[in-house]
Short mmCIF file of C-alpha atoms in Angstrom, two decimals:
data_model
loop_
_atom_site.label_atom_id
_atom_site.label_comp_id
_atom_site.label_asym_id
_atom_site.label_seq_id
_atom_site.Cartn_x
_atom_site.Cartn_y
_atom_site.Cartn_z
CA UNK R 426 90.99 98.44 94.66
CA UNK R 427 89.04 101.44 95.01
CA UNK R 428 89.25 101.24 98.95
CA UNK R 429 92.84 100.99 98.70
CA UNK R 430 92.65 104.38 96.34
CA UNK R 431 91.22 106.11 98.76
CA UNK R 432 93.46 105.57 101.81
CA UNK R 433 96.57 106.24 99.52
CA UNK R 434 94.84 109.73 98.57
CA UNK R 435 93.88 110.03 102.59
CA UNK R 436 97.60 108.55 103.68
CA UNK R 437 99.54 111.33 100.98
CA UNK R 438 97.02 114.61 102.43
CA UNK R 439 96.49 115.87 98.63
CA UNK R 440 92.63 116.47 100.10
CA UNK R 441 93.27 118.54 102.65
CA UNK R 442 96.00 120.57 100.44
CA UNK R 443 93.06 121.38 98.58
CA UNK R 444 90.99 122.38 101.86
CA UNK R 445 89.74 125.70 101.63
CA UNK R 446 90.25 127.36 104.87
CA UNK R 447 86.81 128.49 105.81
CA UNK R 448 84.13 126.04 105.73
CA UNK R 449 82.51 123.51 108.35
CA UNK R 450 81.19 120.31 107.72
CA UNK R 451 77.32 119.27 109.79
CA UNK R 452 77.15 116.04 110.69
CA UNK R 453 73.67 114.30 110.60
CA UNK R 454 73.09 111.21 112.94
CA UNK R 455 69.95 109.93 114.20
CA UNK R 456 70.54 106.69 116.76
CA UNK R 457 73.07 104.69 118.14
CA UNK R 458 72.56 101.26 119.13
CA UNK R 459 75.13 98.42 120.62
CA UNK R 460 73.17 96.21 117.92
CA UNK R 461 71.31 97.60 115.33
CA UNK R 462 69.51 94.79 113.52
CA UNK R 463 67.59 94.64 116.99
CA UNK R 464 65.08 97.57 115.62
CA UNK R 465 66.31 97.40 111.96
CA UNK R 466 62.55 96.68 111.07
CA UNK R 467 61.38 99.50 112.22
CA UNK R 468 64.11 102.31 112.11
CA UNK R 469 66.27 100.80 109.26
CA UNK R 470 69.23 102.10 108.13
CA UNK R 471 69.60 105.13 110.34
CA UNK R 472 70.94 103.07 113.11
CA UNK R 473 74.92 103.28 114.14
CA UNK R 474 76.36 100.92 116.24
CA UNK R 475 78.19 102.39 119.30
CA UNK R 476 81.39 101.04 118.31
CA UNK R 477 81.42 102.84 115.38
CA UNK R 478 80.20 105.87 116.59
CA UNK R 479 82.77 106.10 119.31
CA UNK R 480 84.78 105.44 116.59
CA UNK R 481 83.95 108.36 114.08
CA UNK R 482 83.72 110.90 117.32
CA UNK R 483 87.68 110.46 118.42
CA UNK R 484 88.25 110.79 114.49
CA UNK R 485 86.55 114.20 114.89
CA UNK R 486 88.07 114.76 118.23
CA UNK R 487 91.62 113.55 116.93
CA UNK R 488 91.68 115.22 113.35
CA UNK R 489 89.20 117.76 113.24
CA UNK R 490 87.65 120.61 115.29
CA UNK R 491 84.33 120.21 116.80
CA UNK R 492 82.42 122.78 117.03
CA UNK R 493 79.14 123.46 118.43
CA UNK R 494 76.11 124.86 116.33
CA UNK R 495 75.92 128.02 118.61
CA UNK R 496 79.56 129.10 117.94
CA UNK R 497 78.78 127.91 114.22
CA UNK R 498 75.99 129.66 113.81
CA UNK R 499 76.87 132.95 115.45
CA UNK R 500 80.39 132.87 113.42
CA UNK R 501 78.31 132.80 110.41
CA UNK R 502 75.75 136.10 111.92
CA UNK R 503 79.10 137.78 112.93
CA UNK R 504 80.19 137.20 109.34
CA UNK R 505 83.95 135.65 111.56
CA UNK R 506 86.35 133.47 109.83
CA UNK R 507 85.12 129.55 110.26
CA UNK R 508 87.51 127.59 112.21
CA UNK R 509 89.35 125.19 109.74
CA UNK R 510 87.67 121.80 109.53
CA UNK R 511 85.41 122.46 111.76
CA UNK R 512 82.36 119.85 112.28
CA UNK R 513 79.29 119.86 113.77
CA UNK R 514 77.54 117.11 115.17
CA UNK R 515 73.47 116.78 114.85
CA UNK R 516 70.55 114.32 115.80
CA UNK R 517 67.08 114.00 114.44
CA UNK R 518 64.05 112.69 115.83
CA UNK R 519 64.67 112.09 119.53
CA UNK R 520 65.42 108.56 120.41
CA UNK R 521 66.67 107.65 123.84
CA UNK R 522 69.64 105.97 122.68
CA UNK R 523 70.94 109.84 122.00
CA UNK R 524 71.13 110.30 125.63
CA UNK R 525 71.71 106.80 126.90
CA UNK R 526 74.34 105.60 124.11
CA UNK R 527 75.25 109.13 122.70
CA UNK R 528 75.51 111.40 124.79
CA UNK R 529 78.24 109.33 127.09
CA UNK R 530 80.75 109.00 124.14
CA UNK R 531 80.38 112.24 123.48
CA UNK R 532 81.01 113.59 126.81
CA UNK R 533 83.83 112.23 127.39
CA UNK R 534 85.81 113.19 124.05
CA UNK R 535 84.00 116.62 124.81
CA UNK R 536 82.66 116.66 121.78
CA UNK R 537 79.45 118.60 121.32
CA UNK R 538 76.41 117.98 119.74
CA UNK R 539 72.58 119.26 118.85
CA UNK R 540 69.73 117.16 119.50
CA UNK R 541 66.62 117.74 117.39
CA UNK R 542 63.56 116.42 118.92
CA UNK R 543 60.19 115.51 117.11
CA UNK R 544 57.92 116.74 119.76
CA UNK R 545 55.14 114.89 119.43
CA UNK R 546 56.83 111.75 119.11
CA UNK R 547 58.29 112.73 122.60
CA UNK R 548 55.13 113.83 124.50
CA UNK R 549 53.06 110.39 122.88
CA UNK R 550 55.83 108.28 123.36
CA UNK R 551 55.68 106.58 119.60
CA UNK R 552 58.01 106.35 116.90
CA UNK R 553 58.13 108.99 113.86
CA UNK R 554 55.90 107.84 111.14
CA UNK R 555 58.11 106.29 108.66
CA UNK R 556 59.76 104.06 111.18
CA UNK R 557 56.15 102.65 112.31
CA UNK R 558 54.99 102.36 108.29
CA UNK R 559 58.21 100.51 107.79
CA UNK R 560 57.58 97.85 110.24
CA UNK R 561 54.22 97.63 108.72
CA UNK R 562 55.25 96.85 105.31
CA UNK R 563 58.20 94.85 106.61
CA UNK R 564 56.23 92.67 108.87
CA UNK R 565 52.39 92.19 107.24
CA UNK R 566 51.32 89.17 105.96
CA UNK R 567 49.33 91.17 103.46
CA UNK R 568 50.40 90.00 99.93
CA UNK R 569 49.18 93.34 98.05
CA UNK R 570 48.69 96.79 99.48
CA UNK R 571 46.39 99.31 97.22
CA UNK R 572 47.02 103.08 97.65
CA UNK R 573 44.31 105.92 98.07
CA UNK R 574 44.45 105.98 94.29
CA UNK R 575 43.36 101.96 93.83
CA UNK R 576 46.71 101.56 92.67
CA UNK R 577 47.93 97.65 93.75
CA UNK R 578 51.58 97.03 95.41
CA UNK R 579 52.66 93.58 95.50
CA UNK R 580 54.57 92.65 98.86
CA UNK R 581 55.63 89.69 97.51
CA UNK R 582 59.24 89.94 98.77
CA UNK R 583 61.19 92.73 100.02
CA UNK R 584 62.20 94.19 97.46
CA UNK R 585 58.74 94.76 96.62
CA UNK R 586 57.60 95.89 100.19
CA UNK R 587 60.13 98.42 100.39
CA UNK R 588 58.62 99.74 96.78
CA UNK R 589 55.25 99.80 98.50
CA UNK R 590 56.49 101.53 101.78
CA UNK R 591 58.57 104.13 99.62
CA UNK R 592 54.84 105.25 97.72
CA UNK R 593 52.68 104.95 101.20
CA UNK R 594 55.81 107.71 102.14
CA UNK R 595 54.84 110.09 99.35
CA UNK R 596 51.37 110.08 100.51
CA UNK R 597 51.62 110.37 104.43
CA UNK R 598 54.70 112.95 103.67
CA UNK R 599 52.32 115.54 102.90
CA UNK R 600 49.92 114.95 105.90
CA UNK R 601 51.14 116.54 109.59
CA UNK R 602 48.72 116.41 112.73
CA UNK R 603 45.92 114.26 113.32
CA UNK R 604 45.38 113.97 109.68
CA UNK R 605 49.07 112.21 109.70
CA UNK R 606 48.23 109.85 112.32
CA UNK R 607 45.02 108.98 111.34
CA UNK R 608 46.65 108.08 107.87
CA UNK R 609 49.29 105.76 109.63
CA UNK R 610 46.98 103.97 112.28
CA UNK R 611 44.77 103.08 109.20
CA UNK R 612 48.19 101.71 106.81
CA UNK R 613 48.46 99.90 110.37
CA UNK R 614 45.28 97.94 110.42
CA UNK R 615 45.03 97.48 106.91
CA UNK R 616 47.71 95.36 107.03
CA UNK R 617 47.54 94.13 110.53
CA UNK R 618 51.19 94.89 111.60
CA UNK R 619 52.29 97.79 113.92
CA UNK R 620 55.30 98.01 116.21
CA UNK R 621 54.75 96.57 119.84
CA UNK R 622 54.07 98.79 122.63
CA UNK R 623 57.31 99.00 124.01
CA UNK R 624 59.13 100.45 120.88
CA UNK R 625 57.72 103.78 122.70
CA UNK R 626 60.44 103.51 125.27
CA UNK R 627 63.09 104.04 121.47
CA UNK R 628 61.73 108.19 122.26
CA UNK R 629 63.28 110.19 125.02
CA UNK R 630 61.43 111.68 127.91
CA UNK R 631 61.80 115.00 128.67
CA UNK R 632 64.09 114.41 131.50
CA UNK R 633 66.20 112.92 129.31
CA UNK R 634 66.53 116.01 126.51
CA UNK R 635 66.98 118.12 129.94
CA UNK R 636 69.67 116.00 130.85
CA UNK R 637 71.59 116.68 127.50
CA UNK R 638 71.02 120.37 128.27
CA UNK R 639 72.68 120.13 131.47
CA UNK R 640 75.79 118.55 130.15
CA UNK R 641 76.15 121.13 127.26
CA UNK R 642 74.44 119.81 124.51
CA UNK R 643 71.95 121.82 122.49
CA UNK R 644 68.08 121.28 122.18
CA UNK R 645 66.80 122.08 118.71
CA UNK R 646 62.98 121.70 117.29
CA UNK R 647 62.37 118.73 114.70
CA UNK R 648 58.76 119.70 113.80
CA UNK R 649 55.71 118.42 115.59
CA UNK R 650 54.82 115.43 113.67
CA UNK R 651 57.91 115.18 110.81
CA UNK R 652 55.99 116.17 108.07
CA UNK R 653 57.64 117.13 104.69
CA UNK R 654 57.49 120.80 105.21
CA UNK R 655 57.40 122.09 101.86
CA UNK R 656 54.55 120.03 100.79
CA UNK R 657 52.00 120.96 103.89
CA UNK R 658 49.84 124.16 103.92
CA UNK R 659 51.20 127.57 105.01
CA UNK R 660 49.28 127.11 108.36
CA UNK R 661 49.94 123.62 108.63
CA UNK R 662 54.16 125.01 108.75
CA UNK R 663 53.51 127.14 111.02
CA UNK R 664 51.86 125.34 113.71
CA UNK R 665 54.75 122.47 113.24
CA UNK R 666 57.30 125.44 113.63
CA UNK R 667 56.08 127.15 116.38
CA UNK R 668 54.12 125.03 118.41
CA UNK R 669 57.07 122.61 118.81
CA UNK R 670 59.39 125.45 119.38
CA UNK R 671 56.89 126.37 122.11
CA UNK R 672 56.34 123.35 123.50
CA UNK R 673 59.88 122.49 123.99
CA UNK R 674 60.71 126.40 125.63
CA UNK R 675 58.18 125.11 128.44
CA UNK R 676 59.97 121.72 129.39
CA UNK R 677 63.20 123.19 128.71
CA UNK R 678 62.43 126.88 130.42
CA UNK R 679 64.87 128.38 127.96
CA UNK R 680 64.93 129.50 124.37
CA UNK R 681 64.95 127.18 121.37
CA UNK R 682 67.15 128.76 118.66
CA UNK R 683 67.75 126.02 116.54
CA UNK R 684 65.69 124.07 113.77
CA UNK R 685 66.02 120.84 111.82
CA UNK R 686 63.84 120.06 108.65
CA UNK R 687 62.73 116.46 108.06
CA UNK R 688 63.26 114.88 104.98
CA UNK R 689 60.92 111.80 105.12
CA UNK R 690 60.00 111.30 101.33
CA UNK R 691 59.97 113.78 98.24
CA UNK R 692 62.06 116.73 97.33
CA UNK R 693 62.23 119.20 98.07
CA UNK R 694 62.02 119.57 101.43
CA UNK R 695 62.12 123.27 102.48
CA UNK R 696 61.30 126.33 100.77
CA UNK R 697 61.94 129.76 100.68
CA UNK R 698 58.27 130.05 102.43
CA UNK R 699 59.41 128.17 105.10
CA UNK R 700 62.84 130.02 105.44
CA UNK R 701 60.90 133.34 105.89
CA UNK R 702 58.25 131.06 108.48
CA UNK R 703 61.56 130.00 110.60
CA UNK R 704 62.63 133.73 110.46
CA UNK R 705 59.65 134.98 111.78
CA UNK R 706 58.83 132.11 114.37
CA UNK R 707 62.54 133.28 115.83
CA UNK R 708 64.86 130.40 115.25
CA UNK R 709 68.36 131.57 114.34
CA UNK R 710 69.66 128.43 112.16
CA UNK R 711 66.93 125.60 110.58
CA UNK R 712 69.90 122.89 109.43
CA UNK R 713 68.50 120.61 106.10
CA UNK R 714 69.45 117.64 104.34
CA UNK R 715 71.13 118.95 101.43
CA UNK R 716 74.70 117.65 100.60
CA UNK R 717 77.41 119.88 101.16
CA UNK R 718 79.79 122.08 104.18
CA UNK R 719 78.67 125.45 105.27
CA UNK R 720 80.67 128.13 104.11
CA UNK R 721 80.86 131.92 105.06
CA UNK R 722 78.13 134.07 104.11
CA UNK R 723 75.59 131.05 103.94
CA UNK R 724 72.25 131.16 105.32
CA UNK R 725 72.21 130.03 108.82
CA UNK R 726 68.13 128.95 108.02
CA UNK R 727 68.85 126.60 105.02
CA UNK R 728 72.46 125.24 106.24
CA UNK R 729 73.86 121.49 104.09
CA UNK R 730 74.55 118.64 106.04
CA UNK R 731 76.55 115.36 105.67
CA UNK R 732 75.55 112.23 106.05
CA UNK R 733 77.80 109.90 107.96
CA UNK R 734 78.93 106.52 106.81
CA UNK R 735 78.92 103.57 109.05
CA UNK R 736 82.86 103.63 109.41
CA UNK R 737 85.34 105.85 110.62
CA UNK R 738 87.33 105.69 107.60
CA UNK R 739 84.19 106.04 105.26
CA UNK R 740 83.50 109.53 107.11
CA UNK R 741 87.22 110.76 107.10
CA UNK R 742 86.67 110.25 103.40
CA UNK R 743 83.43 112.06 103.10
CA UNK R 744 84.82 114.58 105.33
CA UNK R 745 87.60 114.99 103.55
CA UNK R 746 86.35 114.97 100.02
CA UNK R 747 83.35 117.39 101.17
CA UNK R 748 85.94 120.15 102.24
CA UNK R 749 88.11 119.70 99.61
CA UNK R 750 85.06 120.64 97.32
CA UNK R 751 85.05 116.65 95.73
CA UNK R 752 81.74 114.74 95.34
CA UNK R 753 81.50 111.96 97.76
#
């Protein structure tokens, strides 16, 4: 019943009626697969399928107006007039599926997108932390897990696993650097499961972000080591911010104006710190995970996302309901 509800209200246009004229919705996607419960283990739910992402991109190319994060961002500088139902499309992390699955679809309904990569993830050629802690708890044979506080998990079945990998989260969330992977390769042997050796091959090379430069795309900066950024020291932010926007200027040789906060565990996950940090680094927009469309005379370095459902009809509804100023 309540699917039917909703394609009457999408079928009679009442939301878009109630539209307001000048606000864009930011799209967050991370990988597209042709069969997601291949690497479900490890990357869980952040996994499309490339039938429905082809799906949801001629949506956007068919009833809305894409829009890159440039002309997004420099409308909102320029204090312009947003397009109407405008959306932008993002990535996070940096998986090779964004250039071998993605970027394909993409071209050819000319729709563009930004691709934020986690830079260290690229240059080692390993998965972001939570996806390798995942596989850990999702895969041990360990029946109990005890925290650096002696507290006892029980991985007795998944529910309980995915408790245990949720509180590991809060703990390695607040680690970046060496410290951060030192912390992981230990959660690793403790419980005697890590991802295989070719789940580095899931990251992009270099060559491959270049390539979705050369066909348009955008190149943003996804940290170093996807940290929770408001719960690391000053310094700690800073390094993640700049040396990953450095770092990517080199194998790019061009400017990286664009930022993308990770939101692995905890809230909240930026802070006015690290707004004035992204200011003075030099990016122009940092997007977060924050529900909600952009509107004029928002902050291009703290801009709301959406998250995308799995279907094409889920996100005309989110779409919809987000810029007709509706929860979701």
């Amino acid at each position: 019943m309540k699917d039917l509800a909703k394609r009457a209200i999408l079928a009679s246009g009442a939301l878009r009626f109630m539209s307001p004229s000048a606000t864009a919705a930011i799209l967050m996607y991370h990988s597209v697969m042709p069969d997601p419960a291949v690497h479900a283990d490890s990357l869980g739910g952040i996994i499309h399928s490339e039938g429905e992402f082809r799906a949801q991109m001629e949506l956007l190319r068919r009833d809305y107006q894409p829009l890159s994060l440039d002309e997004l961002v420099d409308s909102l500088k320029q204090e312009k007039r947003l397009p109407k139902r405008s959306v932008v499309v993002t990535f996070d992390d940096g998986y090779t599926d964004n250039c071998e699955v993605a970027m394909p679809i993409l071209n050819q309904l000319e729709v563009p997108a930004t691709f934020y990569v986690t830079v260290d993830c690229v240059e080692e050629r390993k998965l972001p932390w939570p996806s390798r802690l995942r596989f850990a708890f999702r895969r041990t044979g360990q029946s109990v897990w005890s925290d650096n506080l002696g507290r006892s998990h029980p991985l007795q079945d998944g529910d309980s696993r995915e408790r245990a990998y949720l509180a590991c989260c809060d703990e390695c969330c607040q680690l970046s650097g060496k410290a951060q992977e030192s912390f992981v390769r230990s959660i690793e042997e403790r419980l005697e499961a890590a991802v295989a050796n070719d789940s580095n091959s899931l990251m992009m090379t270099y060559e491959q972000i270049r390539q979705l430069a050369k066909h348009g795309h955008l190149v943003g900066s996804h940290t170093m080591t996807h940290p929770n950024m408001a719960y690391i020291s000053k310094d700690d932010a800073r390094v993640e911010l700049a040396e990953s926007k450095q770092r990517l200027e080199r194998a790019l040789h061009g400017p990286i104006r664009h930022f993308s906060y990770p939101c692995p565990a905890m809230t909240p996950h930026w802070s006015e710190q690290t707004v004035a940090q992204t200011r003075a680094v030099g990016y122009d927009s940092a997007v977060t995970t924050n529900g909600g469309v952009t509107r004029c005379g928002d902050n291009p370095l703290s801009l709301k996302r959406i998250r995308p459902t799995k279907t094409a009809e889920g996100l005309r509804w989110n779409l919809e309901c987000a810029f007709a100023g509706r929860a979701m």
